[in-house]
């Protein structure tokens, strides 16, 4: 049974709360998934009453509610909401918060969701502990934090020590919202609920793996955070490496949180370290110039509000990684992400090797195309296998045909990743949250690259907004016949280039 609890949101009027957390909780309300006794307490600085906060939440929800805001559902939801005025940096605020939670009274099981700047995680956790809100005598206490967990390996370690001074690992829920996406979870189901692929899922049959996350949006007024982070920290260290672990991991002994995370950590540990002198061969970065997306002119990164005029922060990053284990040795994993690209698309593409014998060499067949398996993550949720078949007629010609899982092209039930993950926090299931060693090993992978790039502050490659990124990124490929796939449909939209 799901227990009653109080969901405290730090940063209750901020972007994350408005755009993700409150809409997700509202949709869970609408689906009847919230425990009857769950209360939501917003913590923020403004001098507001409960009533005022409820009105504000109504406004936040308007643009996000699927099929419009349902009055009846919202009335139910609003009854759960209350507001606490406090200052994150003020020790007194935490004392008052503890009394507020106690005296209202609100359920003694508590979730503290830190929808605030990562730089404040450590201090807020210490303040909470100083008034006993980390204690679990009367009910459980969980703390949820969002990436980035630290800025590099060393700072991640310092943050961790600070958090662990007051909270046990089981109390900490580190969110990577990619793991809440149904299509990302589908990678596990596809691999481990089907026997067919398993014999092929290794170095003997797979030529390489590509993971792409492209966005047409720019940095959306987040220069404050993004200019100090860049694509490698923002997307690679977290979401893309997580996807890579799901593609590459061994079957876990069981589907519980620890078994799953143990296997993911093994993958991260097996990634071949990139020495400083190999960074250029294995990592590429670039920044967008102005360009045109969907017929609209868009500004260059350097012209975005709040970006330093001489910034060399990357908005595009691509890596070639090798996983040194029996299954994957010498199979390149190409992963890339970019802002202001031609289209939003996230997908995992697996290219198989050529058959060992060119049986059709004497016929009119030119080079036979290899098989691909494409897992569309978003916006097209799709599972597609590409196979070669004979073109009807007297000649021995081939063409590519596709086997699509029935989800291809069919609008999916829209479920935001946060809905699944918030429910998991409420239910205490941490399988889809990161354990510290995952974070640490992911930093270990990217840290050497960050170090080299941080010394190269004079120059960065550029690419036109609205393209598929810089052509020079092709230098990561091992061979000439490897190329980036930019779309689920291979035809016509291959390769890099502006
Ligand atoms: C966030 C990054 O974690 O993920 C953003 O900070 C990025 O820069 C976003 O745009 C992408 O998430 P999604 O769910 O829109 O693919």
GROMACS .gro file of C-alpha atoms in nm, residues 284 461 469-476 496:
model
   11
  284UNK     CA    1   3.447   1.647  -3.062
  461UNK     CA    2   3.430   2.451  -3.417
  469UNK     CA    3   2.610   1.950  -3.677
  470UNK     CA    4   2.962   2.001  -3.805
  471UNK     CA    5   3.108   1.785  -4.076
  472UNK     CA    6   3.435   1.768  -3.891
  473UNK     CA    7   3.268   1.545  -3.630
  474UNK     CA    8   3.292   1.265  -3.886
  475UNK     CA    9   3.654   1.228  -3.792
  476UNK     CA   10   3.541   1.014  -3.500
  496UNK     CA   11   2.685   1.499  -4.101
   0.00000   0.00000   0.00000
